[in-house]
């Protein structure tokens, strides 16, 4: 096996082992979307009726509508959390260990990204298993089609975290990331309300939601769950992901390190 | 060869290490590791280098073996090669019996020894150690210092050992004295210090009285 793949396998194995070791993190990642689903969505079901827009073919309850958004939420939270652990890692050393490996730096960063995405995907499926028990089920084809969508959405959100961790130093505490990244991205997207519902209240809100990359990630997931393909969402999610990845690799360029140090 | 980089806190030792390990680069100057230019062929240079950072870089919740597996894989080693190199490195540091222990359960001295064993797995030519004895008790400190001196003699390894503690340096070592980012002295320790104890010599150079 070539060194690059040996390293990839080891980086994923390490993330998986660490994940298994931190059961509380897994439970927290599972409880958060379930709370939204059971408490928030149950309350909203009465207030909010959803008309029939693709990919839905029949009248849909709010609880069913919100599931793809909550899958996106898991990816978003995990992407941010792993980015913060990178910042932490970079100070504490394990990032140093990674970066002194004699492999191209972009590859090492990509491996780290892929590893954290793999963990996120496991969590999404665990969440969907619980929602299935709760009574919200999708077709087998939907669960399969979901996988590539989660990979792309997960990589994009992970790349966002990576780009943030390398460029913005103020975002080192989780509260900052919550307030300025996670909440705006989540609330100004189609995770909780469809676009047309947003348009009813404000054109501006609608426009913000429509350009929010998280919206496209959620829509990609939503269509995939119904075994349907949303080309627009795929295009935007992929493009955003590539731009963010490029930004992250630029941010971790060693030539920039000195500048950061001095400032 | 054992080369000691001696400097008080804030002399620039860690910055030098960050530059040598390509954590960041400098627009001026040139760094060469075992004949490889860090700017032109960084990967060839990194391949021949083993590093022990000042802060521990171990996964505390994983076993000794897992930590070493991970590191070896980062250097492209796998399967039987990795296993034999890891065993060899563990033997070298007398850590073979600890292979299946969780790192969190090891004491500070053993953790350090593990990190030194780890950086030997890919058979580097150059070892960089940034204040590797920080936080260790006197006996452990001496044992590790002695061990690395042995490595530099028996294996033809070039060791760069950063420290602010003069008792870790032997008369036969090459000595570099760094202060405020400048190199004050470069030579054999015995010759540089003359008849004065190294601690006193160092103090007179850096002019810091406590």
Short mmCIF file of C-alpha atoms in Angstrom, two decimals:
data_model
loop_
_atom_site.label_atom_id
_atom_site.label_comp_id
_atom_site.label_asym_id
_atom_site.label_seq_id
_atom_site.Cartn_x
_atom_site.Cartn_y
_atom_site.Cartn_z
CA UNK A 1 0.00 0.00 0.00
CA UNK A 2 1.26 3.47 -0.75
CA UNK A 3 2.18 5.79 2.14
CA UNK A 4 -0.65 8.26 1.46
CA UNK A 5 -3.26 5.53 1.88
CA UNK A 6 -1.56 4.06 4.93
CA UNK A 7 -1.76 7.48 6.52
CA UNK A 8 -5.40 7.92 5.50
CA UNK A 9 -6.34 4.60 7.05
CA UNK A 10 -4.49 5.42 10.25
CA UNK A 11 -6.03 8.89 10.58
CA UNK A 12 -9.55 7.49 10.17
CA UNK A 13 -8.80 4.63 12.58
CA UNK A 14 -7.55 7.13 15.15
CA UNK A 15 -10.69 9.27 14.88
CA UNK A 16 -12.84 6.17 15.17
CA UNK A 17 -10.98 4.93 18.25
CA UNK A 18 -11.18 8.34 19.88
CA UNK A 19 -14.87 8.50 19.08
CA UNK A 20 -15.56 5.11 20.61
CA UNK A 21 -13.65 6.26 23.67
CA UNK A 22 -15.75 9.40 24.09
CA UNK A 23 -19.23 8.02 24.57
CA UNK A 24 -20.52 11.22 26.12
CA UNK A 25 -19.75 13.08 22.90
CA UNK A 26 -21.75 10.53 20.96
CA UNK A 27 -24.72 10.76 23.32
CA UNK A 28 -24.64 14.57 23.19
CA UNK A 29 -24.57 14.49 19.41
CA UNK A 30 -27.59 12.22 19.44
CA UNK A 31 -29.62 13.99 22.11
CA UNK A 32 -29.39 17.43 20.50
CA UNK A 33 -31.29 16.64 17.27
CA UNK A 34 -33.67 14.32 19.10
CA UNK A 35 -34.65 17.14 21.43
CA UNK A 36 -35.39 19.31 18.44
CA UNK A 37 -37.38 16.55 16.83
CA UNK A 38 -39.44 15.58 19.84
CA UNK A 39 -39.87 18.84 21.71
CA UNK A 40 -39.62 21.56 19.08
CA UNK A 41 -41.20 19.79 16.13
CA UNK A 42 -44.04 18.31 18.15
CA UNK A 43 -45.01 21.77 19.31
CA UNK A 44 -44.78 23.23 15.85
CA UNK A 45 -46.75 20.52 14.17
CA UNK A 46 -50.00 22.17 15.11
CA UNK A 47 -48.89 25.65 14.12
CA UNK A 48 -47.25 24.84 10.85
CA UNK A 49 -48.79 23.02 7.94
CA UNK A 50 -46.59 22.32 4.96
CA UNK A 51 -47.89 22.30 1.44
CA UNK A 52 -46.74 19.84 -1.15
CA UNK A 53 -43.40 20.89 -2.64
CA UNK A 54 -40.73 18.56 -4.04
CA UNK A 55 -39.46 16.11 -2.89
CA UNK A 56 -42.72 15.65 -0.93
CA UNK A 57 -45.61 14.13 -2.81
CA UNK A 58 -48.21 14.24 -0.09
CA UNK A 59 -49.03 16.42 2.85
CA UNK A 60 -46.11 16.28 5.26
CA UNK A 61 -46.08 16.80 8.97
CA UNK A 62 -43.56 19.18 10.41
CA UNK A 63 -41.72 16.38 12.21
CA UNK A 64 -41.01 14.67 8.91
CA UNK A 65 -39.97 17.94 7.31
CA UNK A 66 -37.41 18.74 9.98
CA UNK A 67 -35.50 15.43 9.90
CA UNK A 68 -33.15 16.26 6.97
CA UNK A 69 -32.38 19.62 8.60
CA UNK A 70 -31.47 17.84 11.82
CA UNK A 71 -29.18 15.49 9.88
CA UNK A 72 -27.53 18.64 8.54
CA UNK A 73 -27.33 19.98 12.07
CA UNK A 74 -25.35 16.93 13.18
CA UNK A 75 -22.91 17.47 10.33
CA UNK A 76 -22.67 21.18 11.09
CA UNK A 77 -22.03 20.70 14.82
CA UNK A 78 -19.50 17.97 14.20
CA UNK A 79 -17.70 19.96 11.54
CA UNK A 80 -17.34 22.88 13.93
CA UNK A 81 -16.40 20.71 16.86
CA UNK A 82 -13.66 18.98 14.95
CA UNK A 83 -12.40 22.33 13.71
CA UNK A 84 -12.15 23.55 17.27
CA UNK A 85 -10.36 20.42 18.29
CA UNK A 86 -7.94 21.23 15.47
CA UNK A 87 -7.22 24.64 16.91
CA UNK A 88 -6.82 23.01 20.28
CA UNK A 89 -4.75 20.23 18.73
CA UNK A 90 -2.52 22.69 17.01
CA UNK A 91 -1.60 24.25 20.32
CA UNK A 92 -1.46 20.96 22.15
CA UNK A 93 0.59 19.00 19.73
CA UNK A 94 -1.30 16.30 17.87
CA UNK A 95 -1.74 18.62 14.90
CA UNK A 96 2.00 19.22 15.02
CA UNK A 97 2.56 15.51 14.85
CA UNK A 98 0.28 15.31 11.83
CA UNK A 99 1.95 18.21 10.06
CA UNK A 100 5.48 16.88 10.53
CA UNK A 101 4.57 13.74 8.60
CA UNK A 102 6.48 13.60 5.30
CA UNK A 103 3.27 13.66 3.26
CA UNK A 104 1.81 16.64 1.41
CA UNK A 105 0.09 18.91 3.86
CA UNK A 106 -3.09 19.24 1.79
CA UNK A 107 -3.42 15.47 1.84
CA UNK A 108 -3.02 15.32 5.62
CA UNK A 109 -5.67 18.00 6.08
CA UNK A 110 -7.97 16.21 3.66
CA UNK A 111 -7.50 12.92 5.54
CA UNK A 112 -8.40 14.66 8.79
CA UNK A 113 -11.48 16.10 7.11
CA UNK A 114 -12.53 12.75 5.72
CA UNK A 115 -12.04 11.11 9.11
CA UNK A 116 -14.23 13.63 10.93
CA UNK A 117 -16.86 13.35 8.18
CA UNK A 118 -16.93 9.58 8.58
CA UNK A 119 -17.65 10.00 12.30
CA UNK A 120 -20.42 12.54 11.53
CA UNK A 121 -22.04 10.12 9.11
CA UNK A 122 -22.11 7.38 11.73
CA UNK A 123 -23.91 9.79 14.03
CA UNK A 124 -26.45 10.74 11.37
CA UNK A 125 -27.33 7.10 10.80
CA UNK A 126 -27.60 6.51 14.53
CA UNK A 127 -29.99 9.48 14.69
CA UNK A 128 -32.04 8.12 11.79
CA UNK A 129 -32.24 4.74 13.51
CA UNK A 130 -33.79 6.42 16.55
CA UNK A 131 -36.19 8.49 14.44
CA UNK A 132 -37.25 5.27 12.68
CA UNK A 133 -38.10 3.80 16.08
CA UNK A 134 -39.96 7.01 16.86
CA UNK A 135 -42.05 6.40 13.74
CA UNK A 136 -40.47 8.51 11.01
CA UNK A 137 -39.19 6.10 8.41
CA UNK A 138 -37.77 6.48 4.95
CA UNK A 139 -37.39 3.96 2.14
CA UNK A 140 -34.38 1.67 1.96
CA UNK A 141 -33.33 3.41 -1.27
CA UNK A 142 -33.52 6.71 0.58
CA UNK A 143 -31.17 5.52 3.30
CA UNK A 144 -28.70 4.31 0.66
CA UNK A 145 -28.91 7.44 -1.50
CA UNK A 146 -28.34 9.47 1.63
CA UNK A 147 -24.77 8.23 2.02
CA UNK A 148 -23.13 10.11 -0.88
CA UNK A 149 -25.16 13.22 0.03
CA UNK A 150 -23.85 13.04 3.60
CA UNK A 151 -20.28 12.61 2.37
CA UNK A 152 -20.49 15.76 0.24
CA UNK A 153 -22.39 17.84 2.79
CA UNK A 154 -20.14 16.58 5.59
CA UNK A 155 -16.96 17.42 3.70
CA UNK A 156 -18.28 20.89 2.89
CA UNK A 157 -19.18 21.67 6.51
CA UNK A 158 -15.95 20.11 7.76
CA UNK A 159 -14.01 22.25 5.27
CA UNK A 160 -15.85 25.28 6.65
CA UNK A 161 -14.64 24.40 10.12
CA UNK A 162 -11.11 23.79 8.89
CA UNK A 163 -11.06 27.10 7.03
CA UNK A 164 -12.36 28.91 10.13
CA UNK A 165 -9.84 27.24 12.42
CA UNK A 166 -6.96 28.30 10.21
CA UNK A 167 -7.99 31.84 9.49
CA UNK A 168 -10.01 33.30 12.33
CA UNK A 169 -8.37 33.24 15.70
CA UNK A 170 -11.26 34.79 17.58
CA UNK A 171 -13.39 31.72 17.03
CA UNK A 172 -11.44 29.59 19.42
CA UNK A 173 -14.19 29.22 21.95
CA UNK A 174 -17.30 27.33 21.20
CA UNK A 175 -19.67 30.11 22.25
CA UNK A 176 -18.29 32.34 19.51
CA UNK A 177 -18.73 29.65 16.92
CA UNK A 178 -22.27 28.96 18.16
CA UNK A 179 -23.30 32.61 17.94
CA UNK A 180 -21.60 33.63 14.74
CA UNK A 181 -21.51 30.46 12.69
CA UNK A 182 -23.77 27.63 13.80
CA UNK A 183 -26.91 29.58 14.78
CA UNK A 184 -27.02 31.92 11.76
CA UNK A 185 -26.29 29.09 9.38
CA UNK A 186 -28.86 26.82 10.92
CA UNK A 187 -31.69 29.31 11.41
CA UNK A 188 -31.20 31.07 8.09
CA UNK A 189 -31.59 27.88 6.13
CA UNK A 190 -34.29 25.48 5.01
CA UNK A 191 -33.54 23.21 7.96
CA UNK A 192 -36.52 24.52 9.96
CA UNK A 193 -38.77 26.19 7.36
CA UNK A 194 -39.08 25.77 3.62
CA UNK A 195 -38.00 28.63 1.40
CA UNK A 196 -41.53 29.63 0.40
CA UNK A 197 -42.48 29.99 4.05
CA UNK A 198 -39.52 32.33 4.53
CA UNK A 199 -40.60 34.36 1.48
CA UNK A 200 -43.99 34.90 3.08
CA UNK A 201 -42.42 36.76 5.97
CA UNK A 202 -39.56 38.57 4.29
CA UNK A 203 -37.96 38.69 0.85
CA UNK A 204 -34.59 39.45 2.40
CA UNK A 205 -34.76 36.43 4.68
CA UNK A 206 -35.68 34.31 1.70
CA UNK A 207 -32.69 35.57 -0.28
CA UNK A 208 -30.28 34.97 2.58
CA UNK A 209 -31.60 31.45 3.01
CA UNK A 210 -31.36 30.79 -0.69
CA UNK A 211 -27.65 31.59 -0.83
CA UNK A 212 -26.74 29.97 2.48
CA UNK A 213 -24.61 26.92 1.61
CA UNK A 214 -26.13 25.08 4.55
CA UNK A 215 -29.52 25.35 2.81
CA UNK A 216 -28.09 23.51 -0.17
CA UNK A 217 -26.51 20.88 2.05
CA UNK A 218 -29.86 20.31 3.76
CA UNK A 219 -31.74 20.17 0.45
CA UNK A 220 -29.21 17.70 -0.91
CA UNK A 221 -29.85 15.52 2.13
CA UNK A 222 -33.62 16.02 1.94
CA UNK A 223 -33.88 14.94 -1.70
CA UNK A 224 -31.49 12.03 -1.14
CA UNK A 225 -33.65 10.77 1.72
CA UNK A 226 -36.46 10.42 -0.80
CA UNK A 227 -34.06 8.80 -3.28
CA UNK A 228 -34.23 11.89 -5.46
CA UNK A 229 -31.49 14.00 -6.95
CA UNK A 230 -31.17 17.76 -6.56
CA UNK A 231 -28.56 18.91 -9.07
CA UNK A 232 -28.59 22.53 -7.93
CA UNK A 233 -27.99 21.61 -4.33
CA UNK A 234 -25.21 19.22 -5.31
CA UNK A 235 -23.54 21.86 -7.46
CA UNK A 236 -23.63 24.55 -4.77
CA UNK A 237 -22.59 22.25 -1.96
CA UNK A 238 -19.66 20.90 -3.98
CA UNK A 239 -18.53 24.34 -5.15
CA UNK A 240 -18.71 25.82 -1.67
CA UNK A 241 -16.86 22.79 -0.32
CA UNK A 242 -14.03 23.19 -2.82
CA UNK A 243 -13.68 26.91 -2.13
CA UNK A 244 -13.62 26.32 1.64
CA UNK A 245 -11.12 23.49 1.28
CA UNK A 246 -8.84 25.71 -0.80
CA UNK A 247 -9.17 28.40 1.86
CA UNK A 248 -8.31 25.90 4.59
CA UNK A 249 -5.22 24.63 2.77
CA UNK A 250 -4.13 28.21 2.19
CA UNK A 251 -4.73 28.93 5.86
CA UNK A 252 -2.48 26.08 6.93
CA UNK A 253 0.31 27.05 4.54
CA UNK A 254 3.48 27.18 6.68
CA UNK A 255 4.57 30.41 5.02
CA UNK A 256 1.56 32.11 6.60
CA UNK A 257 2.39 30.83 10.06
CA UNK A 258 5.04 33.45 10.66
CA UNK A 259 2.66 36.27 9.78
CA UNK A 260 0.11 34.95 12.24
CA UNK A 261 2.70 34.63 14.94
CA UNK A 262 3.75 38.24 14.65
CA UNK A 263 0.26 39.67 14.63
CA UNK B 1 26.69 13.74 17.56
CA UNK B 2 24.93 15.39 20.47
CA UNK B 3 24.34 19.08 20.08
CA UNK B 4 22.85 21.04 22.95
CA UNK B 5 20.90 24.19 22.28
CA UNK B 6 21.13 26.12 25.50
CA UNK B 7 19.13 29.26 26.11
CA UNK B 8 17.02 30.86 28.81
CA UNK B 9 13.24 30.95 28.44
CA UNK B 10 12.25 33.13 25.51
CA UNK B 11 15.60 32.75 23.75
CA UNK B 12 13.91 31.50 20.61
CA UNK B 13 14.46 27.78 21.00
CA UNK B 14 10.86 26.81 20.32
CA UNK B 15 10.62 29.20 17.39
CA UNK B 16 13.71 27.58 15.93
CA UNK B 17 12.09 24.18 16.39
CA UNK B 18 8.90 25.31 14.70
CA UNK B 19 10.97 26.52 11.76
CA UNK B 20 12.99 23.31 11.60
CA UNK B 21 9.85 21.18 11.63
CA UNK B 22 8.19 23.40 9.01
CA UNK B 23 5.33 24.37 11.27
CA UNK B 24 5.97 27.69 9.67
CA UNK B 25 8.57 29.01 7.29
CA UNK B 26 10.67 32.11 7.20
CA UNK B 27 11.23 34.16 4.03
CA UNK B 28 14.91 34.59 4.97
CA UNK B 29 17.58 32.05 5.69
CA UNK B 30 17.98 28.41 4.80
CA UNK B 31 17.35 25.24 6.77
CA UNK B 32 18.98 21.99 5.79
CA UNK B 33 18.21 18.65 7.45
CA UNK B 34 20.52 15.73 6.67
CA UNK B 35 21.43 17.35 3.39
CA UNK B 36 17.87 18.23 2.35
CA UNK B 37 16.80 21.80 1.92
CA UNK B 38 13.66 22.41 3.97
CA UNK B 39 12.27 24.94 1.51
CA UNK B 40 12.98 22.96 -1.64
CA UNK B 41 12.32 19.37 -0.54
CA UNK B 42 10.49 19.61 2.78
CA UNK B 43 9.17 16.06 2.65
CA UNK B 44 12.60 14.50 2.18
CA UNK B 45 13.82 16.60 5.11
CA UNK B 46 10.87 15.68 7.36
CA UNK B 47 11.34 12.02 6.53
CA UNK B 48 14.82 12.01 8.04
CA UNK B 49 13.81 13.81 11.17
CA UNK B 50 12.41 12.60 14.47
CA UNK B 51 10.83 15.21 16.71
CA UNK B 52 9.91 15.33 20.38
CA UNK B 53 7.95 18.49 21.01
CA UNK B 54 7.94 20.32 24.29
CA UNK B 55 4.23 19.67 24.81
CA UNK B 56 3.24 16.02 24.84
CA UNK B 57 1.64 14.88 21.61
CA UNK B 58 0.35 11.48 22.68
CA UNK B 59 -3.22 10.23 22.54
CA UNK B 60 -3.76 9.65 26.22
CA UNK B 61 -6.75 7.35 25.82
CA UNK B 62 -5.08 5.00 23.39
CA UNK B 63 -2.54 2.29 24.14
CA UNK B 64 1.20 2.66 23.65
CA UNK B 65 0.97 0.32 20.68
CA UNK B 66 -1.84 2.31 19.03
CA UNK B 67 0.06 5.54 19.45
CA UNK B 68 3.08 4.03 17.75
CA UNK B 69 0.96 2.44 14.99
CA UNK B 70 -0.57 5.82 14.22
CA UNK B 71 2.77 7.55 14.04
CA UNK B 72 4.35 4.83 11.89
CA UNK B 73 1.44 5.04 9.47
CA UNK B 74 1.91 8.80 9.19
CA UNK B 75 5.40 7.94 8.00
CA UNK B 76 4.07 5.42 5.52
CA UNK B 77 4.96 2.28 7.49
CA UNK B 78 2.49 -0.55 7.80
CA UNK B 79 2.21 -4.28 8.39
CA UNK B 80 5.26 -6.29 9.32
CA UNK B 81 7.73 -3.48 8.73
CA UNK B 82 5.86 -1.20 11.09
CA UNK B 83 5.59 -3.91 13.72
CA UNK B 84 9.26 -4.78 13.72
CA UNK B 85 10.30 -1.11 13.78
CA UNK B 86 7.95 -0.42 16.67
CA UNK B 87 9.22 -3.40 18.67
CA UNK B 88 12.77 -2.33 17.98
CA UNK B 89 12.07 1.21 19.17
CA UNK B 90 10.26 -0.03 22.30
CA UNK B 91 13.18 -2.34 23.12
CA UNK B 92 15.61 0.51 22.65
CA UNK B 93 13.87 2.54 25.33
CA UNK B 94 13.07 -0.45 27.54
CA UNK B 95 9.33 -0.01 27.01
CA UNK B 96 8.39 -3.34 25.39
CA UNK B 97 6.43 -4.55 28.42
CA UNK B 98 4.32 -1.38 28.35
CA UNK B 99 3.07 -1.84 24.77
CA UNK B 100 -0.52 -2.64 25.67
CA UNK B 101 -0.91 -0.04 28.41
CA UNK B 102 -3.13 2.99 28.04
CA UNK B 103 -0.90 6.06 27.88
CA UNK B 104 -2.93 7.87 30.55
CA UNK B 105 -1.78 5.25 33.06
CA UNK B 106 1.90 5.86 32.37
CA UNK B 107 3.96 8.23 34.49
CA UNK B 108 5.61 11.33 33.03
CA UNK B 109 8.96 9.64 32.53
CA UNK B 110 7.49 6.72 30.64
CA UNK B 111 5.41 9.04 28.48
CA UNK B 112 8.55 10.90 27.49
CA UNK B 113 10.38 7.70 26.78
CA UNK B 114 7.47 6.61 24.64
CA UNK B 115 7.71 9.83 22.65
CA UNK B 116 11.41 9.26 22.13
CA UNK B 117 10.76 5.65 21.08
CA UNK B 118 8.08 6.91 18.73
CA UNK B 119 10.35 9.33 16.93
CA UNK B 120 12.81 6.49 16.26
CA UNK B 121 10.27 4.30 14.42
CA UNK B 122 10.98 5.69 10.99
CA UNK B 123 14.77 5.48 11.53
CA UNK B 124 15.55 9.16 11.25
CA UNK B 125 19.04 10.59 10.88
CA UNK B 126 18.36 13.64 12.98
CA UNK B 127 16.54 13.86 16.31
CA UNK B 128 15.11 17.14 17.51
CA UNK B 129 14.07 17.35 21.14
CA UNK B 130 12.57 20.54 22.54
CA UNK B 131 13.11 20.64 26.31
CA UNK B 132 12.16 16.98 26.60
CA UNK B 133 12.75 16.79 30.35
CA UNK B 134 10.34 19.53 31.39
CA UNK B 135 8.24 18.47 34.35
CA UNK B 136 10.18 15.31 35.14
CA UNK B 137 11.83 14.45 38.44
CA UNK B 138 15.61 14.56 38.77
CA UNK B 139 16.26 10.83 38.43
CA UNK B 140 14.04 10.46 35.35
CA UNK B 141 15.55 13.58 33.87
CA UNK B 142 19.02 12.15 34.23
CA UNK B 143 18.02 8.76 32.85
CA UNK B 144 16.46 10.27 29.74
CA UNK B 145 19.35 12.64 29.18
CA UNK B 146 21.75 9.70 29.50
CA UNK B 147 19.68 7.60 27.15
CA UNK B 148 19.64 10.15 24.39
CA UNK B 149 23.38 10.69 24.78
CA UNK B 150 23.75 6.96 24.27
CA UNK B 151 21.62 7.08 21.14
CA UNK B 152 23.80 9.81 19.68
CA UNK B 153 26.92 7.73 20.32
CA UNK B 154 25.79 4.23 19.38
CA UNK B 155 23.55 4.87 16.38
CA UNK B 156 25.27 7.66 14.58
CA UNK B 157 22.23 9.85 15.20
CA UNK B 158 22.56 13.59 15.20
CA UNK B 159 20.69 14.96 18.20
CA UNK B 160 19.64 18.54 18.73
CA UNK B 161 18.61 18.91 22.35
CA UNK B 162 17.08 22.20 23.44
CA UNK B 163 17.24 22.98 27.14
CA UNK B 164 17.72 25.69 29.70
CA UNK B 165 19.27 23.28 32.20
CA UNK B 166 23.04 23.12 32.13
CA UNK B 167 23.32 19.78 33.96
CA UNK B 168 21.92 17.98 30.93
CA UNK B 169 24.97 18.87 28.88
CA UNK B 170 28.23 16.86 28.82
CA UNK B 171 31.67 18.25 28.14
CA UNK B 172 31.93 16.34 24.86
CA UNK B 173 28.70 17.81 23.46
CA UNK B 174 28.60 20.54 20.92
CA UNK B 175 27.08 23.59 22.56
CA UNK B 176 25.04 26.38 21.02
CA UNK B 177 24.10 29.21 23.31
CA UNK B 178 21.04 31.13 22.20
CA UNK B 179 19.90 34.36 23.81
CA UNK B 180 17.27 36.84 22.60
CA UNK B 181 17.21 35.09 19.23
CA UNK B 182 20.98 35.42 18.73
CA UNK B 183 23.64 32.73 18.72
CA UNK B 184 26.18 33.71 21.37
CA UNK B 185 28.49 30.72 21.29
CA UNK B 186 29.12 27.63 19.22
CA UNK B 187 31.77 25.06 20.13
CA UNK B 188 32.61 22.09 22.29
CA UNK B 189 31.18 22.47 25.76
CA UNK B 190 34.42 21.57 27.60
CA UNK B 191 36.45 24.11 25.67
CA UNK B 192 33.87 26.85 25.90
CA UNK B 193 33.42 26.70 29.63
CA UNK B 194 37.15 26.33 30.41
CA UNK B 195 37.57 25.75 34.12
CA UNK B 196 34.24 27.27 35.17
CA UNK B 197 31.14 25.14 35.77
CA UNK B 198 28.78 25.38 32.81
CA UNK B 199 25.98 26.89 34.87
CA UNK B 200 28.20 29.80 35.86
CA UNK B 201 29.54 30.20 32.34
CA UNK B 202 25.99 30.28 31.00
CA UNK B 203 24.92 32.88 33.53
CA UNK B 204 27.83 35.14 32.73
CA UNK B 205 26.92 34.93 29.05
CA UNK B 206 23.23 35.59 29.32
CA UNK B 207 23.73 38.04 32.15
CA UNK B 208 20.64 37.07 34.01
CA UNK B 209 21.01 36.95 37.74
CA UNK B 210 18.30 35.48 39.84
#
